Amino acid sequence: MAILFRELERDKETMARRGELKTPHGVVETPIFMPVGTQATVKAMTPEEVWDMGGRLILSNTYHLYLRPGHGIIAGAGGLHRFMNWKGPILTDSGGFQVFSLGPLRKIEEEGVWFRSHIDGSEHYLSPEKAVSIQEALGSDIAMAFDECTPYPCTYDYARESVGRTTRWAERSKRARQREDQALFGIIQGSVFRDLRERSCSELVDLDFPGYGIGGLSVGEPKDLMYEVLEYTVPLIPADRPRYLMGVGSPDCLLEGVARGVDMFDCVLPTRIARNGTVFTRDGRLVVRNAEYARDYGPLDADCGCYTCRNYTRAYIRHLIKADEILGVRLTTIHNLYFVLNLMHNIRVAIGEGRFSAYKKEFLSRFRMN
């Protein structure tokens, strides 16, 4: 069954919209944030916990699962859903971002990329065809075409070559596709150059993918520049296809992305900062491991209804983190994921009730990404 997207409502003041994604493992409401389960697990969480707090679509990583435990092992278990006991939809990235992040450990050729494993230094080769084959073995609901993700900053000439290669690899990815029950999304590149973004979008739309990722953003460029790129890129994506902004997960960026018409997001940020003792609150980031919270007997966020905030204090969580107790990281992770998933729920409700702009303004008036 191919993925289907249906727009339900659109905000009158912005490009924000509410919709539905139909996948083989269920229908999910958009805009949606996808918790990242890089190695077939959302770090510190069970699949049931993610589901119970509202997670409906998760992301797993092709590069990491190919290296360990291997896609053959996962296929032998009946696919990624059974392997990790996740009942909802799964999106797998192509591995392109990870490979291109390896720097001197990789070599780009027209046919694909040679790279050395960050685990043991062994040499591997990843091509569009192989990336699709691995993702089909994993059995995700949504796979991503293999692309070249440009760094920031990069030269215009480099970005131009990357766009051409990304289009050619997208064509090859689509030709390699065999599973009818798995959707393959294309990825728009072009760095921060408007004409290259427009070219990439035009070429990929001509290939008629069922959905489109917007790649090469949130890689170090200023947020205002990212928003500018979204403003001229998103309108070029057909309205009947989901728009996926890759690697974005801070609350302010989620709101700004939705306002510019984005439907899907993913990012390791909520779980990563949780492991460092930092949490989201309605007033911004709070570093609970700091000494000032040693005698703070209030919840992480008085406005939050998550399991952590209902049951534990800042003082206790700080103690756990300073003592290197596993529970501390679990509690901060539970809170951060709930915070982001609840934000997306509130965004969907606000769009449906015709008050998204007011909700965005009120949220951002308090929230500070300090």
mmCIF file of C-alpha atoms in Angstrom:
data_model
loop_
_atom_site.group_PDB
_atom_site.id
_atom_site.type_symbol
_atom_site.label_atom_id
_atom_site.label_comp_id
_atom_site.label_asym_id
_atom_site.label_seq_id
_atom_site.Cartn_x
_atom_site.Cartn_y
_atom_site.Cartn_z
ATOM 1 C CA MET A 1 0.000 0.000 0.000
ATOM 2 C CA ALA A 2 1.492 3.324 -1.060
ATOM 3 C CA ILE A 3 1.562 6.205 1.372
ATOM 4 C CA LEU A 4 -1.253 8.695 0.978
ATOM 5 C CA PHE A 5 -1.382 12.250 2.269
ATOM 6 C CA ARG A 6 -4.545 14.240 2.805
ATOM 7 C CA GLU A 7 -4.656 17.885 3.841
ATOM 8 C CA LEU A 8 -7.523 18.465 6.269
ATOM 9 C CA GLU A 9 -7.266 22.112 7.269
ATOM 10 C CA ARG A 10 -5.071 25.097 6.529
ATOM 11 C CA ASP A 11 -4.355 28.127 8.691
ATOM 12 C CA LYS A 12 -5.659 31.392 7.237
ATOM 13 C CA GLU A 13 -2.703 33.535 8.316
ATOM 14 C CA THR A 14 0.256 31.227 7.645
ATOM 15 C CA MET A 15 1.125 28.166 5.568
ATOM 16 C CA ALA A 16 0.462 25.859 8.526
ATOM 17 C CA ARG A 17 -1.765 22.909 7.766
ATOM 18 C CA ARG A 18 -3.182 19.840 9.453
ATOM 19 C CA GLY A 19 -3.315 16.553 7.600
ATOM 20 C CA GLU A 20 -3.171 12.773 7.656
ATOM 21 C CA LEU A 21 -0.527 10.309 6.491
ATOM 22 C CA LYS A 22 -1.836 6.848 5.656
ATOM 23 C CA THR A 23 0.816 4.119 5.978
ATOM 24 C CA PRO A 24 0.784 0.310 6.129
ATOM 25 C CA HIS A 25 1.097 0.540 9.911
ATOM 26 C CA GLY A 26 -1.589 3.116 10.525
ATOM 27 C CA VAL A 27 -2.706 6.674 9.933
ATOM 28 C CA VAL A 28 -0.758 9.468 11.616
ATOM 29 C CA GLU A 29 -1.835 13.063 12.067
ATOM 30 C CA THR A 30 0.372 15.894 10.875
ATOM 31 C CA PRO A 31 2.218 18.100 11.661
ATOM 32 C CA ILE A 32 4.202 15.385 13.418
ATOM 33 C CA PHE A 33 7.513 15.050 15.227
ATOM 34 C CA MET A 34 9.289 11.717 14.822
ATOM 35 C CA PRO A 35 11.338 10.542 17.814
ATOM 36 C CA VAL A 36 14.663 9.188 16.581
ATOM 37 C CA GLY A 37 15.363 5.514 17.181
ATOM 38 C CA THR A 38 18.804 5.495 15.573
ATOM 39 C CA GLN A 39 19.737 1.917 16.415
ATOM 40 C CA ALA A 40 16.222 0.450 16.611
ATOM 41 C CA THR A 41 15.598 2.129 19.957
ATOM 42 C CA VAL A 42 14.603 5.595 21.104
ATOM 43 C CA LYS A 43 17.379 6.028 23.648
ATOM 44 C CA ALA A 44 16.356 5.308 27.270
ATOM 45 C CA MET A 45 12.750 4.537 26.251
ATOM 46 C CA THR A 46 10.720 1.416 25.571
ATOM 47 C CA PRO A 47 8.554 1.425 22.432
ATOM 48 C CA GLU A 48 5.479 1.199 24.640
ATOM 49 C CA GLU A 49 6.483 4.339 26.538
ATOM 50 C CA VAL A 50 6.978 6.270 23.307
ATOM 51 C CA TRP A 51 3.572 5.130 22.079
ATOM 52 C CA ASP A 52 1.802 5.942 25.351
ATOM 53 C CA MET A 53 3.071 9.526 25.327
ATOM 54 C CA GLY A 54 1.782 10.095 21.794
ATOM 55 C CA GLY A 55 4.621 9.020 19.514
ATOM 56 C CA ARG A 56 3.154 7.530 16.351
ATOM 57 C CA LEU A 57 5.926 7.627 13.738
ATOM 58 C CA ILE A 58 9.570 7.011 14.585
ATOM 59 C CA LEU A 59 12.793 7.244 12.596
ATOM 60 C CA SER A 60 15.553 4.654 12.426
ATOM 61 C CA ASN A 61 18.963 4.931 10.825
ATOM 62 C CA THR A 62 20.000 2.908 7.796
ATOM 63 C CA TYR A 63 23.732 3.530 8.233
ATOM 64 C CA HIS A 64 23.847 2.379 11.845
ATOM 65 C CA LEU A 65 21.576 -0.647 11.382
ATOM 66 C CA TYR A 66 23.539 -1.742 8.303
ATOM 67 C CA LEU A 67 26.748 -1.745 10.348
ATOM 68 C CA ARG A 68 25.191 -3.227 13.482
ATOM 69 C CA PRO A 69 23.461 -5.703 13.752
ATOM 70 C CA GLY A 70 23.099 -5.878 9.955
ATOM 71 C CA HIS A 71 19.958 -5.626 7.859
ATOM 72 C CA GLY A 72 20.023 -9.372 7.205
ATOM 73 C CA ILE A 73 19.563 -10.102 10.902
ATOM 74 C CA ILE A 74 16.692 -7.618 11.121
ATOM 75 C CA ALA A 75 15.045 -9.083 8.014
ATOM 76 C CA GLY A 76 15.385 -12.530 9.569
ATOM 77 C CA ALA A 77 13.445 -11.310 12.599
ATOM 78 C CA GLY A 78 10.576 -10.316 10.324
ATOM 79 C CA GLY A 79 11.583 -6.697 9.773
ATOM 80 C CA LEU A 80 12.289 -3.709 11.950
ATOM 81 C CA HIS A 81 8.793 -3.505 13.453
ATOM 82 C CA ARG A 82 9.016 -7.006 14.906
ATOM 83 C CA PHE A 83 12.695 -6.698 15.761
ATOM 84 C CA MET A 84 12.103 -3.695 18.038
ATOM 85 C CA ASN A 85 8.448 -4.418 18.899
ATOM 86 C CA TRP A 86 7.092 -1.147 17.485
ATOM 87 C CA LYS A 87 3.500 -1.257 16.257
ATOM 88 C CA GLY A 88 3.368 2.086 14.499
ATOM 89 C CA PRO A 89 4.908 3.385 11.254
ATOM 90 C CA ILE A 90 8.679 3.708 10.816
ATOM 91 C CA LEU A 91 10.674 6.015 8.537
ATOM 92 C CA THR A 92 14.253 5.080 7.709
ATOM 93 C CA ASP A 93 16.738 7.603 6.414
ATOM 94 C CA SER A 94 19.040 6.583 3.572
ATOM 95 C CA GLY A 95 22.296 6.792 5.505
ATOM 96 C CA GLY A 96 23.458 9.652 3.301
ATOM 97 C CA PHE A 97 23.737 12.222 6.084
ATOM 98 C CA GLN A 98 25.822 9.900 8.267
ATOM 99 C CA VAL A 99 28.115 8.870 5.415
ATOM 100 C CA PHE A 100 28.728 12.440 4.334
ATOM 101 C CA SER A 101 29.408 13.425 7.940
ATOM 102 C CA LEU A 102 32.379 11.057 8.042
ATOM 103 C CA GLY A 103 34.663 13.583 6.329
ATOM 104 C CA PRO A 104 38.065 11.997 5.598
ATOM 105 C CA LEU A 105 36.607 8.536 6.288
ATOM 106 C CA ARG A 106 34.623 8.628 3.036
ATOM 107 C CA LYS A 107 35.234 9.017 -0.696
ATOM 108 C CA ILE A 108 32.490 10.179 -3.060
ATOM 109 C CA GLU A 109 32.201 8.694 -6.540
ATOM 110 C CA GLU A 110 29.449 9.042 -9.108
ATOM 111 C CA GLU A 111 28.295 5.484 -8.472
ATOM 112 C CA GLY A 112 28.230 5.832 -4.687
ATOM 113 C CA VAL A 113 30.358 6.407 -1.607
ATOM 114 C CA TRP A 114 33.193 4.416 -0.071
ATOM 115 C CA PHE A 115 33.418 4.869 3.684
ATOM 116 C CA ARG A 116 35.045 3.436 6.762
ATOM 117 C CA SER A 117 32.955 2.318 9.713
ATOM 118 C CA HIS A 118 33.144 4.573 12.753
ATOM 119 C CA ILE A 119 32.949 1.362 14.824
ATOM 120 C CA ASP A 120 35.888 -0.707 13.599
ATOM 121 C CA GLY A 121 37.339 1.100 10.576
ATOM 122 C CA SER A 122 36.168 -1.559 8.110
ATOM 123 C CA GLU A 123 35.559 -0.374 4.557
ATOM 124 C CA HIS A 124 32.066 -0.311 3.064
ATOM 125 C CA TYR A 125 30.326 0.941 -0.055
ATOM 126 C CA LEU A 126 26.910 2.592 -0.201
ATOM 127 C CA SER A 127 25.095 3.392 -3.437
ATOM 128 C CA PRO A 128 21.515 4.457 -4.175
ATOM 129 C CA GLU A 129 20.631 0.883 -5.053
ATOM 130 C CA LYS A 130 22.186 -0.511 -1.893
ATOM 131 C CA ALA A 131 20.549 2.122 0.323
ATOM 132 C CA VAL A 132 17.142 1.187 -1.080
ATOM 133 C CA SER A 133 17.871 -2.535 -0.743
ATOM 134 C CA ILE A 134 18.846 -2.145 2.915
ATOM 135 C CA GLN A 135 15.733 -0.120 3.692
ATOM 136 C CA GLU A 136 13.528 -2.663 1.963
ATOM 137 C CA ALA A 137 15.108 -5.393 4.091
ATOM 138 C CA LEU A 138 14.403 -3.301 7.192
ATOM 139 C CA GLY A 139 10.761 -3.069 6.098
ATOM 140 C CA SER A 140 10.086 0.540 7.051
ATOM 141 C CA ASP A 141 6.897 2.261 5.928
ATOM 142 C CA ILE A 142 8.811 5.213 4.461
ATOM 143 C CA ALA A 143 12.293 5.030 2.939
ATOM 144 C CA MET A 144 14.448 7.909 1.774
ATOM 145 C CA ALA A 145 16.319 8.199 -1.505
ATOM 146 C CA PHE A 146 20.117 8.298 -1.243
ATOM 147 C CA ASP A 147 21.317 11.895 -1.505
ATOM 148 C CA GLU A 148 24.376 14.045 -0.994
ATOM 149 C CA CYS A 149 23.946 16.291 2.020
ATOM 150 C CA THR A 150 26.014 19.452 1.697
ATOM 151 C CA PRO A 151 27.648 21.054 4.749
ATOM 152 C CA TYR A 152 27.257 24.691 5.747
ATOM 153 C CA PRO A 153 28.929 26.733 4.545
ATOM 154 C CA CYS A 154 29.783 25.383 1.132
ATOM 155 C CA THR A 155 30.562 26.994 -2.203
ATOM 156 C CA TYR A 156 27.977 27.525 -4.893
ATOM 157 C CA ASP A 157 29.859 25.203 -7.246
ATOM 158 C CA TYR A 158 29.925 22.404 -4.671
ATOM 159 C CA ALA A 159 26.204 22.816 -3.995
ATOM 160 C CA ARG A 160 25.458 22.805 -7.740
ATOM 161 C CA GLU A 161 27.352 19.547 -8.247
ATOM 162 C CA SER A 162 25.586 18.078 -5.218
ATOM 163 C CA VAL A 163 22.166 18.944 -6.623
ATOM 164 C CA GLY A 164 22.954 17.218 -9.906
ATOM 165 C CA ARG A 165 24.278 14.124 -8.157
ATOM 166 C CA THR A 166 21.304 14.046 -5.775
ATOM 167 C CA THR A 167 18.897 14.073 -8.734
ATOM 168 C CA ARG A 168 20.763 11.286 -10.507
ATOM 169 C CA TRP A 169 20.868 9.243 -7.317
ATOM 170 C CA ALA A 170 17.148 9.893 -6.769
ATOM 171 C CA GLU A 171 16.422 8.484 -10.235
ATOM 172 C CA ARG A 172 18.506 5.407 -9.450
ATOM 173 C CA SER A 173 16.872 5.008 -6.044
ATOM 174 C CA LYS A 174 13.457 5.051 -7.637
ATOM 175 C CA ARG A 175 14.450 2.503 -10.307
ATOM 176 C CA ALA A 176 15.840 0.211 -7.597
ATOM 177 C CA ARG A 177 12.624 0.221 -5.589
ATOM 178 C CA GLN A 178 10.794 -3.130 -5.468
ATOM 179 C CA ARG A 179 8.501 -3.085 -2.417
ATOM 180 C CA GLU A 180 5.036 -1.734 -3.171
ATOM 181 C CA ASP A 181 4.232 -1.493 0.531
ATOM 182 C CA GLN A 182 7.041 0.984 1.197
ATOM 183 C CA ALA A 183 6.971 4.627 0.096
ATOM 184 C CA LEU A 184 10.178 6.249 -1.176
ATOM 185 C CA PHE A 185 10.635 9.980 -0.548
ATOM 186 C CA GLY A 186 12.989 12.223 -2.507
ATOM 187 C CA ILE A 187 15.253 14.753 -0.769
ATOM 188 C CA ILE A 188 15.616 18.357 -1.926
ATOM 189 C CA GLN A 189 19.112 19.818 -1.673
ATOM 190 C CA GLY A 190 20.750 23.090 -2.777
ATOM 191 C CA SER A 191 22.246 24.486 0.422
ATOM 192 C CA VAL A 192 21.182 28.131 0.936
ATOM 193 C CA PHE A 193 21.169 29.072 -2.769
ATOM 194 C CA ARG A 194 17.672 29.846 -4.001
ATOM 195 C CA ASP A 195 18.178 28.931 -7.650
ATOM 196 C CA LEU A 196 19.696 25.582 -6.673
ATOM 197 C CA ARG A 197 16.850 24.815 -4.272
ATOM 198 C CA GLU A 198 14.373 25.651 -7.027
ATOM 199 C CA ARG A 199 16.239 23.461 -9.488
ATOM 200 C CA SER A 200 16.443 20.535 -7.061
ATOM 201 C CA CYS A 201 12.770 20.804 -6.208
ATOM 202 C CA SER A 202 11.734 20.969 -9.866
ATOM 203 C CA GLU A 203 13.811 17.944 -10.825
ATOM 204 C CA LEU A 204 12.572 15.840 -7.920
ATOM 205 C CA VAL A 205 8.928 16.827 -8.378
ATOM 206 C CA ASP A 206 9.254 15.693 -12.004
ATOM 207 C CA LEU A 207 10.221 12.262 -10.621
ATOM 208 C CA ASP A 208 6.863 12.178 -8.797
ATOM 209 C CA PHE A 209 7.844 10.956 -5.337
ATOM 210 C CA PRO A 210 4.985 10.432 -2.841
ATOM 211 C CA GLY A 211 6.715 12.755 -0.368
ATOM 212 C CA TYR A 212 9.683 15.096 -0.126
ATOM 213 C CA GLY A 213 12.382 15.675 2.441
ATOM 214 C CA ILE A 214 14.045 19.056 2.713
ATOM 215 C CA GLY A 215 17.684 18.234 3.434
ATOM 216 C CA GLY A 216 20.833 20.234 3.958
ATOM 217 C CA LEU A 217 19.294 22.515 6.600
ATOM 218 C CA SER A 218 19.873 22.647 10.358
ATOM 219 C CA VAL A 219 23.542 21.904 9.609
ATOM 220 C CA GLY A 220 24.983 25.048 11.170
ATOM 221 C CA GLU A 221 23.315 27.887 9.276
ATOM 222 C CA PRO A 222 21.546 30.691 11.219
ATOM 223 C CA LYS A 223 17.902 29.930 11.971
ATOM 224 C CA ASP A 224 16.687 32.989 10.064
ATOM 225 C CA LEU A 225 18.468 31.713 6.972
ATOM 226 C CA MET A 226 16.835 28.300 7.367
ATOM 227 C CA TYR A 227 13.421 29.953 7.620
ATOM 228 C CA GLU A 228 14.146 31.983 4.499
ATOM 229 C CA VAL A 229 15.027 28.831 2.544
ATOM 230 C CA LEU A 230 11.813 27.171 3.723
ATOM 231 C CA GLU A 231 9.724 30.157 2.644
ATOM 232 C CA TYR A 232 10.720 29.802 -1.002
ATOM 233 C CA THR A 233 11.165 26.020 -1.087
ATOM 234 C CA VAL A 234 8.012 24.644 0.553
ATOM 235 C CA PRO A 235 5.564 26.306 -1.901
ATOM 236 C CA LEU A 236 7.313 24.446 -4.747
ATOM 237 C CA ILE A 237 6.379 21.060 -3.262
ATOM 238 C CA PRO A 238 2.970 19.792 -4.439
ATOM 239 C CA ALA A 239 0.267 20.420 -1.839
ATOM 240 C CA ASP A 240 -0.849 16.785 -1.944
ATOM 241 C CA ARG A 241 2.569 15.503 -0.807
ATOM 242 C CA PRO A 242 3.984 15.558 2.741
ATOM 243 C CA ARG A 243 6.868 17.953 3.381
ATOM 244 C CA TYR A 244 9.552 16.674 5.732
ATOM 245 C CA LEU A 245 12.142 19.022 7.265
ATOM 246 C CA MET A 246 15.004 16.758 8.217
ATOM 247 C CA GLY A 247 16.963 17.088 11.469
ATOM 248 C CA VAL A 248 14.951 19.833 13.163
ATOM 249 C CA GLY A 249 13.547 19.447 16.682
ATOM 250 C CA SER A 250 13.884 22.536 18.881
ATOM 251 C CA PRO A 251 10.434 23.827 19.903
ATOM 252 C CA ASP A 252 10.903 27.256 18.321
ATOM 253 C CA CYS A 253 12.017 25.730 15.010
ATOM 254 C CA LEU A 254 9.080 23.307 15.041
ATOM 255 C CA LEU A 255 6.629 26.194 15.325
ATOM 256 C CA GLU A 256 8.404 28.243 12.666
ATOM 257 C CA GLY A 257 8.605 25.214 10.355
ATOM 258 C CA VAL A 258 4.901 24.468 10.733
ATOM 259 C CA ALA A 259 4.127 28.124 10.013
ATOM 260 C CA ARG A 260 5.964 27.691 6.707
ATOM 261 C CA GLY A 261 4.038 24.588 5.697
ATOM 262 C CA VAL A 262 6.197 21.721 6.984
ATOM 263 C CA ASP A 263 4.358 18.501 7.927
ATOM 264 C CA MET A 264 7.083 16.227 9.355
ATOM 265 C CA PHE A 265 10.138 16.703 11.569
ATOM 266 C CA ASP A 266 12.771 14.540 13.247
ATOM 267 C CA CYS A 267 15.733 15.282 15.483
ATOM 268 C CA VAL A 268 17.931 13.732 18.173
ATOM 269 C CA LEU A 269 17.916 17.022 20.119
ATOM 270 C CA PRO A 270 15.248 16.166 22.749
ATOM 271 C CA THR A 271 16.908 12.888 23.743
ATOM 272 C CA ARG A 272 20.488 14.123 23.333
ATOM 273 C CA ILE A 273 20.184 17.134 25.627
ATOM 274 C CA ALA A 274 18.227 14.985 28.098
ATOM 275 C CA ARG A 275 21.302 12.772 28.479
ATOM 276 C CA ASN A 276 23.293 15.915 29.303
ATOM 277 C CA GLY A 277 20.869 16.943 32.054
ATOM 278 C CA THR A 278 19.031 19.601 30.047
ATOM 279 C CA VAL A 279 15.249 19.769 29.614
ATOM 280 C CA PHE A 280 12.692 21.861 27.787
ATOM 281 C CA THR A 281 10.235 23.955 29.820
ATOM 282 C CA ARG A 282 7.656 26.526 28.798
ATOM 283 C CA ASP A 283 10.247 29.198 29.612
ATOM 284 C CA GLY A 284 13.054 27.597 27.612
ATOM 285 C CA ARG A 285 15.902 25.227 28.395
ATOM 286 C CA LEU A 286 16.643 24.300 31.988
ATOM 287 C CA VAL A 287 19.940 22.649 32.956
ATOM 288 C CA VAL A 288 18.692 20.579 35.875
ATOM 289 C CA ARG A 289 22.155 19.256 36.703
ATOM 290 C CA ASN A 290 23.204 22.758 37.828
ATOM 291 C CA ALA A 291 23.837 23.340 41.533
ATOM 292 C CA GLU A 292 21.017 25.879 41.834
ATOM 293 C CA TYR A 293 18.469 23.046 41.656
ATOM 294 C CA ALA A 294 19.951 20.952 44.482
ATOM 295 C CA ARG A 295 17.145 22.060 46.847
ATOM 296 C CA ASP A 296 14.444 22.752 44.248
ATOM 297 C CA TYR A 297 11.527 20.499 45.125
ATOM 298 C CA GLY A 298 9.297 21.518 42.265
ATOM 299 C CA PRO A 299 8.746 19.624 38.988
ATOM 300 C CA LEU A 300 10.829 20.231 35.885
ATOM 301 C CA ASP A 301 7.898 22.216 34.449
ATOM 302 C CA ALA A 302 4.819 23.094 36.489
ATOM 303 C CA ASP A 303 2.744 23.217 33.288
ATOM 304 C CA CYS A 304 3.765 19.707 32.167
ATOM 305 C CA GLY A 305 1.663 16.565 32.628
ATOM 306 C CA CYS A 306 4.358 13.977 31.855
ATOM 307 C CA TYR A 307 5.176 11.060 34.146
ATOM 308 C CA THR A 308 8.376 12.743 35.318
ATOM 309 C CA CYS A 309 6.757 16.029 36.274
ATOM 310 C CA ARG A 310 3.853 14.291 38.009
ATOM 311 C CA ASN A 311 6.134 12.255 40.246
ATOM 312 C CA TYR A 312 9.642 13.708 40.679
ATOM 313 C CA THR A 313 11.388 16.923 41.657
ATOM 314 C CA ARG A 314 14.236 18.860 40.132
ATOM 315 C CA ALA A 315 16.315 18.132 43.244
ATOM 316 C CA TYR A 316 15.842 14.375 42.911
ATOM 317 C CA ILE A 317 16.529 14.320 39.172
ATOM 318 C CA ARG A 318 19.669 16.427 39.676
ATOM 319 C CA HIS A 319 20.865 13.966 42.329
ATOM 320 C CA LEU A 320 20.321 11.021 39.957
ATOM 321 C CA ILE A 321 22.222 12.700 37.131
ATOM 322 C CA LYS A 322 25.131 13.772 39.345
ATOM 323 C CA ALA A 323 25.294 10.205 40.702
ATOM 324 C CA ASP A 324 25.283 8.782 37.152
ATOM 325 C CA GLU A 325 22.127 6.809 37.846
ATOM 326 C CA ILE A 326 20.334 5.519 34.739
ATOM 327 C CA LEU A 327 16.961 6.655 36.075
ATOM 328 C CA GLY A 328 18.005 10.293 35.854
ATOM 329 C CA VAL A 329 18.528 10.102 32.096
ATOM 330 C CA ARG A 330 15.292 8.154 31.683
ATOM 331 C CA LEU A 331 13.314 10.803 33.531
ATOM 332 C CA THR A 332 14.750 13.730 31.559
ATOM 333 C CA THR A 333 14.220 11.831 28.286
ATOM 334 C CA ILE A 334 10.599 11.040 29.158
ATOM 335 C CA HIS A 335 10.003 14.698 29.890
ATOM 336 C CA ASN A 336 11.652 16.075 26.747
ATOM 337 C CA LEU A 337 9.914 13.675 24.373
ATOM 338 C CA TYR A 338 6.558 14.319 26.031
ATOM 339 C CA PHE A 339 7.173 18.071 25.826
ATOM 340 C CA VAL A 340 7.842 17.983 22.070
ATOM 341 C CA LEU A 341 5.083 15.482 21.240
ATOM 342 C CA ASN A 342 2.593 17.462 23.326
ATOM 343 C CA LEU A 343 3.678 20.653 21.550
ATOM 344 C CA MET A 344 2.865 19.024 18.192
ATOM 345 C CA HIS A 345 -0.505 17.870 19.527
ATOM 346 C CA ASN A 346 -1.296 21.422 20.636
ATOM 347 C CA ILE A 347 -0.200 22.753 17.250
ATOM 348 C CA ARG A 348 -2.575 20.375 15.454
ATOM 349 C CA VAL A 349 -5.432 21.393 17.744
ATOM 350 C CA ALA A 350 -4.663 25.093 17.240
ATOM 351 C CA ILE A 351 -4.673 24.713 13.444
ATOM 352 C CA GLY A 352 -7.972 22.853 13.622
ATOM 353 C CA GLU A 353 -9.500 25.580 15.759
ATOM 354 C CA GLY A 354 -8.180 28.412 13.581
ATOM 355 C CA ARG A 355 -5.866 29.903 16.220
ATOM 356 C CA PHE A 356 -2.409 28.694 15.216
ATOM 357 C CA SER A 357 -0.901 32.181 14.874
ATOM 358 C CA ALA A 358 -2.121 33.168 18.336
ATOM 359 C CA TYR A 359 -0.808 29.926 19.822
ATOM 360 C CA LYS A 360 2.596 30.367 18.163
ATOM 361 C CA LYS A 361 2.883 33.957 19.382
ATOM 362 C CA GLU A 362 1.916 33.058 22.947
ATOM 363 C CA PHE A 363 4.308 30.085 23.107
ATOM 364 C CA LEU A 364 7.286 31.970 21.706
ATOM 365 C CA SER A 365 6.661 34.968 23.971
ATOM 366 C CA ARG A 366 7.731 32.765 26.909
ATOM 367 C CA PHE A 367 10.034 30.186 25.385
ATOM 368 C CA ARG A 368 13.716 31.052 25.158
ATOM 369 C CA MET A 369 16.321 28.768 23.540
ATOM 370 C CA ASN A 370 18.986 30.010 25.947
#
